[in-house]
XYZ file of C-alpha atoms in Angstrom:
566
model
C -8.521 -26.919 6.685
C -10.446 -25.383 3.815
C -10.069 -22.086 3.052
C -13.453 -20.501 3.886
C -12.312 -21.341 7.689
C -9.974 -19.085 7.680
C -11.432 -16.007 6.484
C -12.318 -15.313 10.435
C -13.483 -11.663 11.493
C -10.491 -9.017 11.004
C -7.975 -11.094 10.844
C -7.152 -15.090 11.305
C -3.687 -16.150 12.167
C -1.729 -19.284 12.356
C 0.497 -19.327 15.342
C 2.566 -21.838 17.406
C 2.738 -21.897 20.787
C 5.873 -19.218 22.206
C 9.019 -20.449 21.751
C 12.063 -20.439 24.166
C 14.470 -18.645 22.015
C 17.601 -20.569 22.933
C 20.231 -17.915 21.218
C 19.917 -15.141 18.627
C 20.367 -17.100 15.056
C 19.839 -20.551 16.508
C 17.345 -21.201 14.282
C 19.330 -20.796 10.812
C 18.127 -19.575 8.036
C 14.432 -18.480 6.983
C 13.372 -18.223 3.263
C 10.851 -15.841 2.228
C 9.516 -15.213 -1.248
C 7.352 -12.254 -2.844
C 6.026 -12.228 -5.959
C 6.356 -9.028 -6.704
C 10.244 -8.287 -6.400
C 11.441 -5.497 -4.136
C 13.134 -2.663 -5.601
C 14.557 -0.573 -2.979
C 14.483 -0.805 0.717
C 13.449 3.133 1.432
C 9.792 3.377 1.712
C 9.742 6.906 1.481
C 10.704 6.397 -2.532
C 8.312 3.961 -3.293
C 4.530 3.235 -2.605
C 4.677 -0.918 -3.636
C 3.728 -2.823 -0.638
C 6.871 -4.999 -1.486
C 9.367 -2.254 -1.189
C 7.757 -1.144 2.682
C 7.297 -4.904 3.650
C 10.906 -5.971 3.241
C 11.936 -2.601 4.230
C 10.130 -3.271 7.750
C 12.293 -5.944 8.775
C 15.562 -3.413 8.660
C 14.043 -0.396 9.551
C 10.882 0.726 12.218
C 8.650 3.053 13.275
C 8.164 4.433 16.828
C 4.507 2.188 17.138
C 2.891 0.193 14.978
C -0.464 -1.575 14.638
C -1.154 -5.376 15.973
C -2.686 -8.022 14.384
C -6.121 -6.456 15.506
C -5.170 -3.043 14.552
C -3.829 -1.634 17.824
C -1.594 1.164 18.251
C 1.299 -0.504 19.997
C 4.321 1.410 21.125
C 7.963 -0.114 19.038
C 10.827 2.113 19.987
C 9.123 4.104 23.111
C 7.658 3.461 26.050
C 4.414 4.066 25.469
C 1.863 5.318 22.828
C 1.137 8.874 23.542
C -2.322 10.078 24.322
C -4.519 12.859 26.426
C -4.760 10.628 29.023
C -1.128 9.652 29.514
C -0.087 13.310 29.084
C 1.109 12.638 25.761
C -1.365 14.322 23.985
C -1.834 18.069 24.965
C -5.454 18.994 25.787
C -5.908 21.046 22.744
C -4.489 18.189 20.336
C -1.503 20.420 18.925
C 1.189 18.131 19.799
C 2.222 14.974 20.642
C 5.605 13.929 22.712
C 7.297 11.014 22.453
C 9.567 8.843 24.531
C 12.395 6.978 23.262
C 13.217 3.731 24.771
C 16.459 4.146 26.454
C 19.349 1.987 25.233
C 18.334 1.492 21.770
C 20.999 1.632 19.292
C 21.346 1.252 14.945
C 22.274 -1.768 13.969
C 26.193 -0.353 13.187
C 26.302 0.233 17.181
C 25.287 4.126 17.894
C 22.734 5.457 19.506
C 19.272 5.822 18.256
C 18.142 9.406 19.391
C 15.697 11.827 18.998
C 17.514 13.553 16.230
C 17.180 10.807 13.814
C 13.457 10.775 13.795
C 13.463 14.719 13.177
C 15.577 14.369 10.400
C 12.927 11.762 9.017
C 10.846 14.106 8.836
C 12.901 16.719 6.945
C 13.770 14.031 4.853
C 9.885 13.569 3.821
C 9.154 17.154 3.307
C 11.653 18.129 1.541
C 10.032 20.022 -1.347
C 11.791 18.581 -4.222
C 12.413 15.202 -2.167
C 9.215 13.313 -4.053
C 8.683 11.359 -0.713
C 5.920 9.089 -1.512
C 4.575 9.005 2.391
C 4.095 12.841 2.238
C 0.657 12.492 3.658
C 1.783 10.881 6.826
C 3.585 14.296 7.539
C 0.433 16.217 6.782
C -0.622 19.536 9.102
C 2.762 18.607 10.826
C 4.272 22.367 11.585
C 7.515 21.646 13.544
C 9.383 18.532 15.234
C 11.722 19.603 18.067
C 13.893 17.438 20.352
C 14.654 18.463 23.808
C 16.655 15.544 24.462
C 17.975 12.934 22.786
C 15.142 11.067 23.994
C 12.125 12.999 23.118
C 10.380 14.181 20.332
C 7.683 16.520 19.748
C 5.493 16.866 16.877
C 3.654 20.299 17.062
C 1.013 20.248 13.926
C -0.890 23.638 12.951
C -4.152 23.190 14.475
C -5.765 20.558 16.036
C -5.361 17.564 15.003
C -7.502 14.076 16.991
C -5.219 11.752 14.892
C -1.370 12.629 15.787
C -0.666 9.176 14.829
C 0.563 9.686 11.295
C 3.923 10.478 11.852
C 6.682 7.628 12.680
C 3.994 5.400 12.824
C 3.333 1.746 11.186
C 5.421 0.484 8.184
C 5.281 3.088 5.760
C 6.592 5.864 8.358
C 10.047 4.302 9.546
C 12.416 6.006 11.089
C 15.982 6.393 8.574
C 19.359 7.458 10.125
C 20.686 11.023 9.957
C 23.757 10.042 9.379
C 23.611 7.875 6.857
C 21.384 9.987 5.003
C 22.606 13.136 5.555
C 23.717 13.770 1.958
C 20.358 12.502 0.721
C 17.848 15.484 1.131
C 15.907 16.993 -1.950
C 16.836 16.022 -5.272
C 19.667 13.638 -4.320
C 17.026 11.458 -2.495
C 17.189 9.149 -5.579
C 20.407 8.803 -6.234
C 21.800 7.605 -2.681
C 21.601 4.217 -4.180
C 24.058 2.714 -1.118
C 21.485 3.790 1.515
C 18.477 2.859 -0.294
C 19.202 -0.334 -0.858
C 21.323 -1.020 2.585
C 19.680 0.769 4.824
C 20.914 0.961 8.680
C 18.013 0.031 10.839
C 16.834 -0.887 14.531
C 15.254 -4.096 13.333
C 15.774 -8.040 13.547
C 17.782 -8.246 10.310
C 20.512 -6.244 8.701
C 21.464 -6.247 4.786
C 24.238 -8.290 3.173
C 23.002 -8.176 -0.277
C 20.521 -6.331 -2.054
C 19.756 -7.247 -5.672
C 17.314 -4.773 -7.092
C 14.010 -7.042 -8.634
C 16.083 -10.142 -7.507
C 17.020 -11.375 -4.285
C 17.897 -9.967 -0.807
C 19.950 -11.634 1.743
C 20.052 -10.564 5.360
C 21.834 -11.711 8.892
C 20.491 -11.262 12.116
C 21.089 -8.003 13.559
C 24.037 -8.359 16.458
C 22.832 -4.624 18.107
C 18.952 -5.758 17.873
C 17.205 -5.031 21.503
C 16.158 -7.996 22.620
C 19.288 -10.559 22.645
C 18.129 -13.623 22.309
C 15.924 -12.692 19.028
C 15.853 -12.887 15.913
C 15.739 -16.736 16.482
C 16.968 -17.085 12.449
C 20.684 -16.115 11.806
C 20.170 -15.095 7.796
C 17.563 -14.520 5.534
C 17.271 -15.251 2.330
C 14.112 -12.715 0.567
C 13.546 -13.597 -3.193
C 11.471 -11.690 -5.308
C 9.382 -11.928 -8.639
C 8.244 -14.734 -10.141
C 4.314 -15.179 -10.135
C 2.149 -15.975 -6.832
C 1.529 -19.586 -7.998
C 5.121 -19.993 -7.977
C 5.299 -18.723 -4.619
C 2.626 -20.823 -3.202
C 4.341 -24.057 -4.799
C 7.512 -22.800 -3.102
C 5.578 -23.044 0.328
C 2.563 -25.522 0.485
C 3.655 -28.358 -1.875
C 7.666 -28.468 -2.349
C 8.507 -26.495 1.179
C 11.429 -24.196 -0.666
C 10.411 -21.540 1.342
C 9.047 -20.489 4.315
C 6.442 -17.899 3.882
C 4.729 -16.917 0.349
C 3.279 -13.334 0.496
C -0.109 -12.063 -1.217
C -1.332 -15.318 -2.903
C -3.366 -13.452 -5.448
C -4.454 -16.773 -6.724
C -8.017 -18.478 -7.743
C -9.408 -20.447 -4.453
C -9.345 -23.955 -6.015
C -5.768 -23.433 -6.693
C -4.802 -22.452 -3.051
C -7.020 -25.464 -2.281
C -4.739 -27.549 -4.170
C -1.284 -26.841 -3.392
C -2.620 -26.767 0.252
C -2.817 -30.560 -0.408
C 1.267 -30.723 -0.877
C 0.685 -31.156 2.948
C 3.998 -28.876 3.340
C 2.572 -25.488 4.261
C -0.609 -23.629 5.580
C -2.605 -20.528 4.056
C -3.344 -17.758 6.548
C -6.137 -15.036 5.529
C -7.926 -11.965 6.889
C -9.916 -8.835 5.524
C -8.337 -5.479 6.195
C -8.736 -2.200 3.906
C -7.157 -4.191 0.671
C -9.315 -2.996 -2.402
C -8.500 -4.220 -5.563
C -9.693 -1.138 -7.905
C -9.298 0.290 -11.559
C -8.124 3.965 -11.408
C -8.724 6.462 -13.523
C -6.421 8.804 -15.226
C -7.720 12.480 -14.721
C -4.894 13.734 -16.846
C -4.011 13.165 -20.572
C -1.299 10.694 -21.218
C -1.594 10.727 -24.811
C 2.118 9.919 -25.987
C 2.488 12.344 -29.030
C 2.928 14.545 -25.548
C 6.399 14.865 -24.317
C 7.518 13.225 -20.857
C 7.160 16.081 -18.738
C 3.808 16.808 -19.934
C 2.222 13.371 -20.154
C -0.205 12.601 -17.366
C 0.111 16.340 -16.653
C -1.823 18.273 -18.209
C -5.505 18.040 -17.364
C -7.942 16.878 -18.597
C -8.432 13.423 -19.970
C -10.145 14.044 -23.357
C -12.989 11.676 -22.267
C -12.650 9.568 -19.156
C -13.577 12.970 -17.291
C -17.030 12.794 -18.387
C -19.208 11.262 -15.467
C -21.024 9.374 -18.314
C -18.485 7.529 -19.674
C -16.764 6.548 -16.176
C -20.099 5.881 -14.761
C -20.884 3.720 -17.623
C -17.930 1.903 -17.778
C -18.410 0.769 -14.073
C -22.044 -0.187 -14.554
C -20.652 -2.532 -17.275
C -18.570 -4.552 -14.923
C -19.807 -8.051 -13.224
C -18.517 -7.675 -9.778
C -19.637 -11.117 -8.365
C -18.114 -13.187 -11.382
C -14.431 -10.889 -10.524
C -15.216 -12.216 -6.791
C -15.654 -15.634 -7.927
C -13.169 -16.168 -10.599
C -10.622 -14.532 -8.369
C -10.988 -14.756 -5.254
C -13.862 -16.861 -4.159
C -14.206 -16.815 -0.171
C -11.206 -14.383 0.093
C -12.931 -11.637 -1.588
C -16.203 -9.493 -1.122
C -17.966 -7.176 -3.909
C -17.494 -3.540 -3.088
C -18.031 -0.226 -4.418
C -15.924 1.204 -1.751
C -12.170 2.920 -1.847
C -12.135 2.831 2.162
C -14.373 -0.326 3.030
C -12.978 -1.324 6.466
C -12.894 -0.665 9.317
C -16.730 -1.189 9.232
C -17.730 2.867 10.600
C -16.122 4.221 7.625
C -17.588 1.585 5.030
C -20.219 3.592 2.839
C -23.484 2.142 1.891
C -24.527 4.661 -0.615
C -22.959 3.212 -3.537
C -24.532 0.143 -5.287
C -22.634 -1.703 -8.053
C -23.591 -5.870 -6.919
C -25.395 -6.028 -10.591
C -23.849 -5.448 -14.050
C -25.996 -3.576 -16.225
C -24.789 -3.485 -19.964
C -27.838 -1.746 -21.322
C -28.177 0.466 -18.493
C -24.430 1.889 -19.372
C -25.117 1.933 -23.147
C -28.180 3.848 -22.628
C -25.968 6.576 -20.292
C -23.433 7.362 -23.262
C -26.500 8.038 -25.496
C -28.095 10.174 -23.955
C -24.865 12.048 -22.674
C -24.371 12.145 -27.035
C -21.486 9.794 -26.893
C -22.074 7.776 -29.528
C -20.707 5.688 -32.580
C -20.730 8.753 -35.436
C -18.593 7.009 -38.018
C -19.819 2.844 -37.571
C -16.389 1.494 -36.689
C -17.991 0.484 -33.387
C -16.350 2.546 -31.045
C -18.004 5.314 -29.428
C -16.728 9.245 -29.771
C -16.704 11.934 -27.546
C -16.378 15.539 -29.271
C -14.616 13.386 -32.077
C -12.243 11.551 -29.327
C -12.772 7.583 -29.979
C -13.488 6.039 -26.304
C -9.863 4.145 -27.247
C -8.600 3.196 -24.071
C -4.563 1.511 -23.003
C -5.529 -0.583 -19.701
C -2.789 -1.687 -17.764
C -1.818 -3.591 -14.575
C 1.283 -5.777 -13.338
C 1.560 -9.368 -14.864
C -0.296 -11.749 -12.652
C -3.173 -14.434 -13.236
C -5.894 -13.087 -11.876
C -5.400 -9.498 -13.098
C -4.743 -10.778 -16.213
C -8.031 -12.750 -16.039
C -10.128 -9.741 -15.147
C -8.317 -7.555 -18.026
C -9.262 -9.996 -19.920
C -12.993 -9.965 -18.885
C -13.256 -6.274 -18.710
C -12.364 -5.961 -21.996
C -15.175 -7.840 -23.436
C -17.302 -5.990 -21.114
C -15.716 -2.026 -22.329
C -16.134 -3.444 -25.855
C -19.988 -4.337 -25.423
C -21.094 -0.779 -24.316
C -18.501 0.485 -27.475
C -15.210 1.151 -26.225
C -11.590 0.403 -27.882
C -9.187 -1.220 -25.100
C -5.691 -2.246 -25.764
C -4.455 -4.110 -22.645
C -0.860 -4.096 -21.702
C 0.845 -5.999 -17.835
C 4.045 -4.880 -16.987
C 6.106 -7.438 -14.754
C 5.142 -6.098 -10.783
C 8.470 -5.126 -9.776
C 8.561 -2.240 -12.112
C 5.116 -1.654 -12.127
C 5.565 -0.966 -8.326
C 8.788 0.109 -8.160
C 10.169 3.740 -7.890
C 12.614 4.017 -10.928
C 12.055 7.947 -11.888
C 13.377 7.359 -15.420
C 11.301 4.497 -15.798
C 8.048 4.927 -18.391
C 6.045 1.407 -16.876
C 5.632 2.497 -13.115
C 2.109 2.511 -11.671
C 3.124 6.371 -10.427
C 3.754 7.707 -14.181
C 0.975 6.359 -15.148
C 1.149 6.524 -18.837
C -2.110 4.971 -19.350
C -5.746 5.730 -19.443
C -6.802 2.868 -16.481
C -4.290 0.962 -14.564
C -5.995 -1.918 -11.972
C -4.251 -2.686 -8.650
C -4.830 -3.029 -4.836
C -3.500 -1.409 -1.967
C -4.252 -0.268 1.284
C -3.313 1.460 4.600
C -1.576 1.068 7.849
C -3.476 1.298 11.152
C -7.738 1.645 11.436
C -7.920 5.432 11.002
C -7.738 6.495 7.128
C -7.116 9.750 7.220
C -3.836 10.015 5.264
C -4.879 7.412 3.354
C -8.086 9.512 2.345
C -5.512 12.448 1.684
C -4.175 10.252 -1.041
C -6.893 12.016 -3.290
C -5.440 15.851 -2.550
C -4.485 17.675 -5.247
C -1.361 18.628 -4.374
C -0.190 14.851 -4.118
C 0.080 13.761 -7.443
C 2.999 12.226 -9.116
C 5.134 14.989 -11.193
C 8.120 15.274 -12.595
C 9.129 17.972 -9.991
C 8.430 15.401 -7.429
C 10.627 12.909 -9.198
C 7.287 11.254 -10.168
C 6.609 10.240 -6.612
C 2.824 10.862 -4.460
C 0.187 8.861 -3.500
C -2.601 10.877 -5.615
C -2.240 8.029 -8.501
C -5.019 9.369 -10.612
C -4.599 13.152 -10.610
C -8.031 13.387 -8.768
C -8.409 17.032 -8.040
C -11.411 18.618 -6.088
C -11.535 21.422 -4.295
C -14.191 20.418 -1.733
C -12.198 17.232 -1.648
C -9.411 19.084 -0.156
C -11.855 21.175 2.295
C -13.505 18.426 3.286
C -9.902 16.173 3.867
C -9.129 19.208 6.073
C -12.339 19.413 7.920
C -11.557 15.521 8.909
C -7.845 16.366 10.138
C -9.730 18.838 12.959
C -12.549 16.684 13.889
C -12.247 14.392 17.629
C -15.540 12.831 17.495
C -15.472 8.916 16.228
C -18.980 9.200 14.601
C -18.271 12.343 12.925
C -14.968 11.064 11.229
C -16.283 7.766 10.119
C -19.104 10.221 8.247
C -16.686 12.664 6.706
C -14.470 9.535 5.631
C -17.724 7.685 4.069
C -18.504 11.111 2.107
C -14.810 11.486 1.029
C -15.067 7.785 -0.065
C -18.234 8.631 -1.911
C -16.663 11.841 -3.473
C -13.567 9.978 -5.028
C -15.767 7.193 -6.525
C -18.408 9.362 -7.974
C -16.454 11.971 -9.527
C -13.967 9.867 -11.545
C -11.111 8.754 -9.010
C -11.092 4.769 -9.353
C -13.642 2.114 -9.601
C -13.885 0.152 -7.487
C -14.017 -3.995 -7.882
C -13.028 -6.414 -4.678
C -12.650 -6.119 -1.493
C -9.804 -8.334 -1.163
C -8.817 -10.602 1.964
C -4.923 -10.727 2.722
C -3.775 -14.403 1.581
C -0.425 -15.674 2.490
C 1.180 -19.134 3.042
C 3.400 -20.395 5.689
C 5.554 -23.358 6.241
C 4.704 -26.064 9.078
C 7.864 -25.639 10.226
C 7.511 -21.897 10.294
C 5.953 -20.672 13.901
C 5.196 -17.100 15.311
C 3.486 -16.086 12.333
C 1.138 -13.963 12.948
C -1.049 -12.265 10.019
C -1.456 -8.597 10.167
C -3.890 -6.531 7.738
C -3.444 -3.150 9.375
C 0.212 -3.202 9.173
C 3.540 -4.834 7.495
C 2.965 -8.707 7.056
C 6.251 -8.843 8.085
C 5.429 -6.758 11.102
C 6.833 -9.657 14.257
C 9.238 -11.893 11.997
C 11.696 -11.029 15.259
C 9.143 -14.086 16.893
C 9.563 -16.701 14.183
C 11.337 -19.063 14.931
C 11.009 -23.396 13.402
C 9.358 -26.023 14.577
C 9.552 -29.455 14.245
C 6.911 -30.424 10.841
């Protein structure tokens, strides 16, 4: 199977027929390897994909998206709507229904109250939750029961869905983390890395940037699942390790986020041991842009702070720098049939995918000619450029991994040829992504000018991922450096226009107000953005039930796997 065949509409997935699930744990053990390391297992204190993926398989939301981005009810009976009764007519609130009977995974009840302290947990004001923007416009959460909640928000609001919903919005017991509101969120190290959970698995071991070990949850709901007693999750390492580890010497399972050159995919996919699976969600690989000034002769607290950047908040020299860039060589050094150029911060699904931005066609000249006549220029002939005596010296950083590297790399040459200074520095992924507060290497702190990385969203409806770029969600240190607003970005009519989306019903009128958010981020010095990237994981042949999902946690059904003879 080559790998263009599998980059199939949304998303293509690999999976065996249904199993009969003979007995919970039947099945043995399951290996599972990330790259990129996990670091804690409470998603509301870190934004790495590799912290909220393992953390799905221990702890859930009330619904969650399918492999085709469907809202799909998990711990109620139903996804709420107008229709249902759900919904109130005026779109104020939203009620939902618990599934009776469902307990933690140390035997008590699941109720009501433990998804409204979730949410006190998140807003906290000195908490530094980094999924604040799920809990946007939310005014109240009340529980009449110990089987409903209701989420009353302060005006109307079409998508209700950001609350307790998909992988990043899990629900966390009160009682476990009852001591662990506000400022002592971070130091509750016993529940952050062994959380108590509804899911398949429970935690026996958690080494931070190492190794997790799990065992099938004995309270899970369904009893005859998960079909795999323990777990074994290792993290770190590089992605061509990982792939090794599934397609050609079958030590593991499943192989997350192959961020790896096609012919090499195409290549271990020989080993004859394991199969890729692939499929375009939201994923944008993208450079972003400091807004702030992270100069170090600046102390701690005031590094990536205090605004502005001395240059990179001229349009020219932004503009410039992302003219300079050869989009289709990235695509096809990188990523080949698993990636797509884009110019886009939101570029699926499709409606909110902006076609006013055009960046398909490097134009060195074009971007040297832009810092002249904005009087940036080389004053002194050590062939770097100066704004208001500033040298265009820039520290560009990302997490250690081929590909990145190779684009650094290539990017470099690129800033150099229009007359920039660039120092380039990786940091190993699980710090980069991780949520250490003291620590000066996380993507978060961002003591850099640039830093390149991907992420994306849960679900098809980006509004809180769109309110990633409101001012008031930047990383500080009163918000123990936590906040999805990576690059500072700050606009006022950003923030108007955010809000004007959270009030609007109409499907045609959101995807429009996304696409011009989109277009506001990128054209006033948020990120630049470089490839649209497909999902790429690996999966034994003994491995079935896998099912690849872009719109939520990869590891969103691993209660279905189950092996298979290979």
């Amino acid at each position: 199977m080559k790998l263009r065949t599998l980059m199939l509409g949304a998303a293509a997935s690999f999976a065996l027929a249904p199993a009969a699930f003979a007995e919970r744990g039947a099945d043995g053990e399951v290996r599972i390897i990330y790259w990129q390391a996990p670091s804690i297992l409470n998603p509301f204190l870190s934004g790495g994909t590799k912290d909220v993926e393992s953390a799905s398989m221990i702890i859930e939301p009330l619904a969650r998206y399918n492999e085709v981005g469907e809202l799909v009810p998990w711990l109620v009976d139903e996804v709420p709507t107008v229709a249902n009764g759900g919904v109130n007519e005026e779109l104020t609130q939203i009620t939902w229904k618990i599934t009776e009977g469902l307990t933690w995974s140390d035997g008590t009840p699941f109720t009501s109250a433990d998804v409204k302290f979730t949410y006190e947990y998140c807003t906290h004001p000195e908490g530094g939750c980094a999924q604040l923007t799920k809990f946007e416009g939310v005014e109240s959460v009340e529980t009449p029961d110990d089987l409903t909640v209701v989420v009353n928000f302060s005006g109307p609001t079409p998508n209700p869905y950001g609350p307790f919903v998909g992988g990043e919005s899990p629900i966390i017991q009160a009682a476990q983390f009852a001591d662990c509101l506000g400022a002592a969120a971070s130091s509750c190290t016993e529940q952050n890395f062994n959380p108590i959970g509804t899911g398949p698995f429970t935690v026996t071991e958690f080494k931070p940037n190492d190794v997790i070990t799990m065992a099938a949850n004995e309270n899970f709901r369904d009893p005859n699942k998960p079909a795999f007693a323990t777990v074994t999750f290792k993290g770190g390492g590089s992605a061509a390790a990982s792939g090794t580890a599934v397609m050609e010497t079958g030590e593991f399972d499943y192989a997350w986020n192959l961020q790896l050159a096609p012919d090499v995919i195409a290549k271990m996919q020989e080993g004859g041991k394991g199969t890729p699976v692939a499929g375009f969600g939201p994923l944008v690989e993208r450079i972003m842009l400091n807004n702030t000034n992270p100069d170090p002769d600046l102390g701690p607290d005031e590094r990536s702070v205090i605004r502005p950047h001395p240059f990179l908040s001229d349009p020219a020299v932004y503009k410039a720098m992302s003219m300079a860039i050869d989009r289709p060589l990235l695509v096809e050094i990188g990523y080949g049939q698993a990636g797509k150029v884009t110019c886009n911060w939101v570029p699926a699904p499709e409606a909110f995918n902006s076609d006013k931005l055009s960046c398909d066609t490097q134009d060195i000249e074009g971007a040297k000619a832009m810092l002249d006549e904005a009087g940036i220029v080389d004053s002194d002939g050590d062939g770097v450029r100066e704004k208001d005596g500033v040298p265009l010296s820039i520290l560009y950083q990302t997490s250690t991994n081929a590909v990145r590297q190779d684009f650094q790399a290539l990017i470099k040459e690129w800033w150099e040829m229009i007359g920039m200074e660039v120092e380039l520095r990786n940091v190993d992924a699980s710090v980069f992504f991780g949520g250490d507060a003291g620590s000066p290497d996380t993507f978060q702190k961002f003591y850099a000018d640039v830093e390149m990385y991907a992420n994306t969203f849960n679900g098809t409806d980006p509004q809180a991922y769109l309110g990633n770029g409101l001012c008031d969600k930047a990383p500080r240190p009163d918000t123990q450096w936590q906040g999805e607003n990576i690059s500072r970005f700050c606009m006022e009519e950003y923030d108007a226009l955010h809000d004007e989306l959270t009030k609007t019903a109409d499907m045609g009128e959101r995807a429009r107000i996304g696409r011009e958010l989109n277009d506001m981020m990128v054209e006033n010095g948020g990120m630049i953005p470089l490839v649209h990237r497909g999902r790429l994981s690996a999966h034994a042949n003994t491995l079935g039930g896998v099912v690849l999902n872009v719109w939520d946690s990869e590891l969103w059904n691993v209660a279905d796997w189950y092996r298979v003879d290979g």
